[in-house]
Amino acid sequence: QGHIALRIARRSDVPAIQRCNLATLPENYNPNFYLNLMRQWPELALIAEHVPPGCMADHQRIYASPHKRNMGSILGAGYDPSQDLINRCEVVGYVLGKVEQRVIPLQERQRRTAVPRPSRVSRDDEEDMETLMRYLESGDDSARNGKSSEYLGHVTSLAILDKFRRRGLAATLMEQLHLHMTHFYEADAVGLHVRISNTAATRLYCNGLGYRVDDIISGYYQDNEDAHFMRKDFTTQHDSHSYEEDYEDDDPSLRGLTSS
């Protein structure tokens, strides 16, 4: 029971984020790793918090009316029973990201700009359809338009506790992260790495979130497993539709996956 609230993470959330990471992912990090990400890209550290019945979400507690708080706590004396309810709120998922400027290699720009945008496509003409597919597979608009650099976001880590999976939390966190990347950092695109063996996560990112497999990175993980580098271009895709539509005919077990 209760509900899930999304908010920007704070320094005090790092222990809870680390516990969530240790419980779900084989790739683990020390506290300084999380703190550095929050310091450089504060709007790209998001958490999903389970708020039990009778509790207030974090933003509600901050703006709560003074008469709703325990006066003994406000004056610095006595026991505040509401603190027990606050402590019961649990971080059940998180996503961390960053945005950095990337120089687009000349060879990549030449390769992608060499494929012209088709002016007319007939569904009945195989040659026209082949031209369209070559254009779509050629890459992002920033490379096609001859830009020498781009602002590329990266999903550093995403995790959902097991008992809160299959509820669409991963997609919701990702959607909010995409919004923050474009709004606060003007990102042109976003990328992430996912294990080659994690076919369910690959399907989620491709079918539900608009990513594509852009490259294969050999031996990316500590156990030497290869990774798909997946990319989503913000300049050509929009997040205005409901992600629930993507899951209507999908296996519900694909919801709430991590990026490991």
XYZ file of C-alpha atoms in Angstrom:
260
model
C 0.000 0.000 0.000
C 0.947 3.665 -0.111
C 2.323 5.340 -3.218
C 5.548 6.014 -5.120
C 6.949 9.550 -5.296
C 9.727 10.680 -7.641
C 12.141 13.416 -6.629
C 15.672 14.714 -7.123
C 18.148 12.919 -4.869
C 20.129 14.618 -2.116
C 23.433 13.826 -0.431
C 21.565 12.220 2.457
C 20.032 9.702 0.012
C 23.409 8.216 -0.964
C 23.341 5.343 1.608
C 19.854 4.317 0.441
C 20.881 4.550 -3.220
C 23.944 2.437 -2.492
C 21.821 -0.204 -0.737
C 19.497 -0.334 -3.738
C 22.487 -0.691 -6.054
C 24.072 -3.494 -4.007
C 20.773 -5.389 -3.854
C 20.156 -5.364 -7.605
C 23.286 -4.789 -9.710
C 26.674 -6.493 -10.062
C 28.291 -3.112 -10.863
C 28.784 -1.342 -7.537
C 30.221 2.036 -6.598
C 31.597 3.819 -3.540
C 29.752 6.807 -1.990
C 32.084 9.344 -3.610
C 30.974 8.137 -7.039
C 27.354 9.086 -6.306
C 28.332 12.356 -4.634
C 30.440 13.447 -7.608
C 27.565 12.797 -10.025
C 25.155 14.753 -7.818
C 27.628 17.627 -7.539
C 28.177 17.949 -11.293
C 24.692 17.058 -12.582
C 22.302 17.571 -9.627
C 19.124 17.440 -11.751
C 20.099 14.042 -13.184
C 20.052 12.097 -9.918
C 16.475 10.896 -9.422
C 14.977 8.483 -6.918
C 11.671 6.651 -6.573
C 10.553 6.658 -2.953
C 7.865 4.409 -1.480
C 5.661 6.454 0.832
C 3.562 4.255 3.180
C 0.017 5.222 4.199
C 0.055 8.035 6.746
C 3.414 9.375 5.590
C 4.149 12.482 3.576
C 6.391 12.462 0.524
C 9.601 14.460 0.805
C 8.287 17.544 -1.019
C 5.136 17.471 1.135
C 7.184 17.386 4.335
C 9.230 20.410 3.250
C 6.184 22.565 2.610
C 4.001 21.200 5.411
C 2.157 23.824 7.462
C 3.812 24.571 10.824
C 0.700 23.579 12.764
C 0.984 20.064 11.299
C 4.428 19.580 12.839
C 5.308 18.622 16.362
C 6.158 21.827 18.267
C 8.634 20.043 20.494
C 10.665 19.101 17.444
C 10.512 22.627 16.028
C 11.745 24.132 19.315
C 14.511 21.552 19.571
C 13.129 19.666 22.541
C 11.005 16.595 23.125
C 10.154 13.591 20.964
C 8.625 14.011 17.516
C 6.445 10.963 16.720
C 6.103 12.037 13.096
C 9.805 11.253 12.642
C 9.001 7.525 12.842
C 6.719 7.860 9.828
C 9.318 9.855 7.915
C 11.925 7.170 8.518
C 9.597 4.533 7.054
C 9.829 6.052 3.559
C 12.062 3.823 1.433
C 14.127 4.464 -1.684
C 13.033 1.666 -4.042
C 14.705 2.786 -7.249
C 16.990 5.364 -8.750
C 18.507 6.575 -11.991
C 21.736 8.539 -12.371
C 22.826 10.379 -15.476
C 25.240 12.929 -16.856
C 25.618 15.107 -19.966
C 28.942 15.880 -21.604
C 29.984 17.585 -24.811
C 31.280 15.102 -27.365
C 33.263 15.840 -30.499
C 31.774 13.940 -33.445
C 34.646 12.272 -35.347
C 35.076 13.469 -38.926
C 34.685 9.943 -40.299
C 31.381 9.582 -38.459
C 30.103 12.906 -39.782
C 31.089 12.007 -43.329
C 29.490 8.577 -43.092
C 26.221 9.889 -41.764
C 25.940 12.955 -43.975
C 26.592 10.790 -47.051
C 23.069 9.329 -46.815
C 20.562 11.913 -48.166
C 17.154 12.433 -46.633
C 14.535 10.999 -49.004
C 12.071 13.620 -50.241
C 9.359 11.106 -51.141
C 8.775 7.520 -50.091
C 6.280 5.090 -51.538
C 5.393 2.085 -49.409
C 4.932 0.087 -52.615
C 8.366 0.918 -53.986
C 11.065 -1.370 -52.570
C 13.852 0.981 -53.714
C 12.230 3.951 -51.949
C 11.780 1.938 -48.767
C 15.397 0.803 -48.901
C 16.519 4.431 -49.213
C 14.395 5.380 -46.210
C 15.830 2.558 -44.092
C 19.392 3.597 -44.987
C 18.568 7.138 -43.879
C 17.022 6.031 -40.602
C 19.963 3.755 -39.856
C 22.500 6.441 -40.689
C 22.446 8.031 -37.258
C 21.367 11.181 -35.504
C 20.466 14.593 -36.907
C 23.455 16.341 -35.315
C 25.849 14.212 -37.372
C 23.723 14.433 -40.533
C 23.528 18.220 -40.253
C 27.312 18.519 -40.156
C 27.678 19.569 -36.492
C 31.177 19.000 -35.155
C 30.021 18.313 -31.594
C 26.969 17.353 -29.590
C 25.790 17.209 -26.000
C 25.459 13.526 -25.228
C 23.707 12.289 -22.105
C 24.549 8.981 -20.487
C 22.492 6.795 -18.192
C 25.124 5.878 -15.619
C 23.078 3.551 -13.433
C 19.444 2.465 -13.134
C 18.052 0.078 -10.544
C 14.696 -0.960 -9.085
C 14.311 -3.180 -6.011
C 12.933 -6.616 -6.925
C 9.620 -6.276 -5.067
C 8.832 -3.010 -6.893
C 9.544 -4.222 -10.418
C 6.931 -4.821 -13.132
C 5.209 -1.541 -12.241
C 6.706 0.656 -14.953
C 9.022 2.465 -12.498
C 12.120 2.086 -14.671
C 10.349 3.608 -17.685
C 8.967 6.439 -15.536
C 12.403 7.270 -14.115
C 13.934 7.141 -17.595
C 11.236 9.409 -19.033
C 11.862 11.961 -16.295
C 15.631 11.718 -16.796
C 15.219 12.365 -20.539
C 13.149 15.444 -19.731
C 15.770 16.803 -17.321
C 18.591 16.159 -19.791
C 16.918 18.174 -22.521
C 15.491 20.905 -20.275
C 18.464 21.598 -18.001
C 21.402 20.564 -20.209
C 20.062 20.831 -23.795
C 21.195 17.295 -24.590
C 21.047 16.235 -28.239
C 20.962 12.516 -27.450
C 21.440 9.979 -24.670
C 23.263 6.666 -24.527
C 23.555 3.723 -22.188
C 25.275 0.352 -21.947
C 23.464 -2.931 -21.452
C 24.817 -6.459 -21.283
C 24.608 -8.467 -24.490
C 22.952 -11.271 -22.526
C 20.237 -8.989 -21.148
C 17.852 -9.353 -24.069
C 14.822 -8.326 -22.013
C 16.387 -4.964 -21.121
C 17.439 -4.461 -24.737
C 13.826 -5.009 -25.814
C 12.585 -2.559 -23.189
C 14.955 0.188 -24.287
C 14.288 -0.381 -28.003
C 10.552 -1.050 -28.010
C 9.447 1.005 -25.019
C 11.890 3.895 -24.791
C 13.000 4.631 -28.349
C 16.638 3.536 -28.160
C 18.570 1.699 -30.852
C 21.699 -0.473 -30.711
C 24.457 1.826 -31.963
C 27.581 -0.235 -31.238
C 28.961 -3.302 -29.460
C 31.677 -2.665 -26.868
C 33.913 -5.700 -26.404
C 34.706 -6.679 -22.787
C 32.950 -3.625 -21.334
C 31.959 -5.227 -18.022
C 34.283 -6.400 -15.238
C 33.486 -10.046 -16.008
C 34.543 -9.352 -19.630
C 31.017 -9.571 -21.063
C 30.341 -7.422 -24.120
C 27.884 -4.538 -24.008
C 25.425 -2.990 -26.406
C 25.869 0.764 -26.587
C 22.329 2.019 -27.104
C 21.410 5.517 -28.207
C 18.311 7.694 -28.350
C 18.285 10.952 -30.327
C 16.235 13.741 -28.762
C 16.368 15.828 -31.941
C 14.347 13.258 -33.879
C 12.226 11.629 -31.161
C 9.748 12.968 -28.676
C 8.583 11.644 -25.303
C 5.062 13.058 -25.529
C 3.315 9.684 -25.813
C 2.419 7.445 -22.924
C 4.854 4.628 -22.272
C 1.922 2.467 -21.209
C 0.993 2.255 -24.897
C 4.329 0.573 -25.592
C 3.548 -2.143 -23.063
C 0.012 -3.036 -24.178
C 1.133 -6.025 -26.231
C 4.428 -6.539 -24.433
C 5.516 -9.078 -21.878
C 4.891 -7.488 -18.454
C 8.128 -8.998 -17.186
C 9.993 -6.357 -19.228
C 8.865 -3.556 -16.938
C 11.151 -2.071 -14.325
C 14.391 -3.643 -15.522
C 17.821 -2.347 -14.632
C 20.519 -1.463 -17.110
C 22.947 -4.126 -15.899
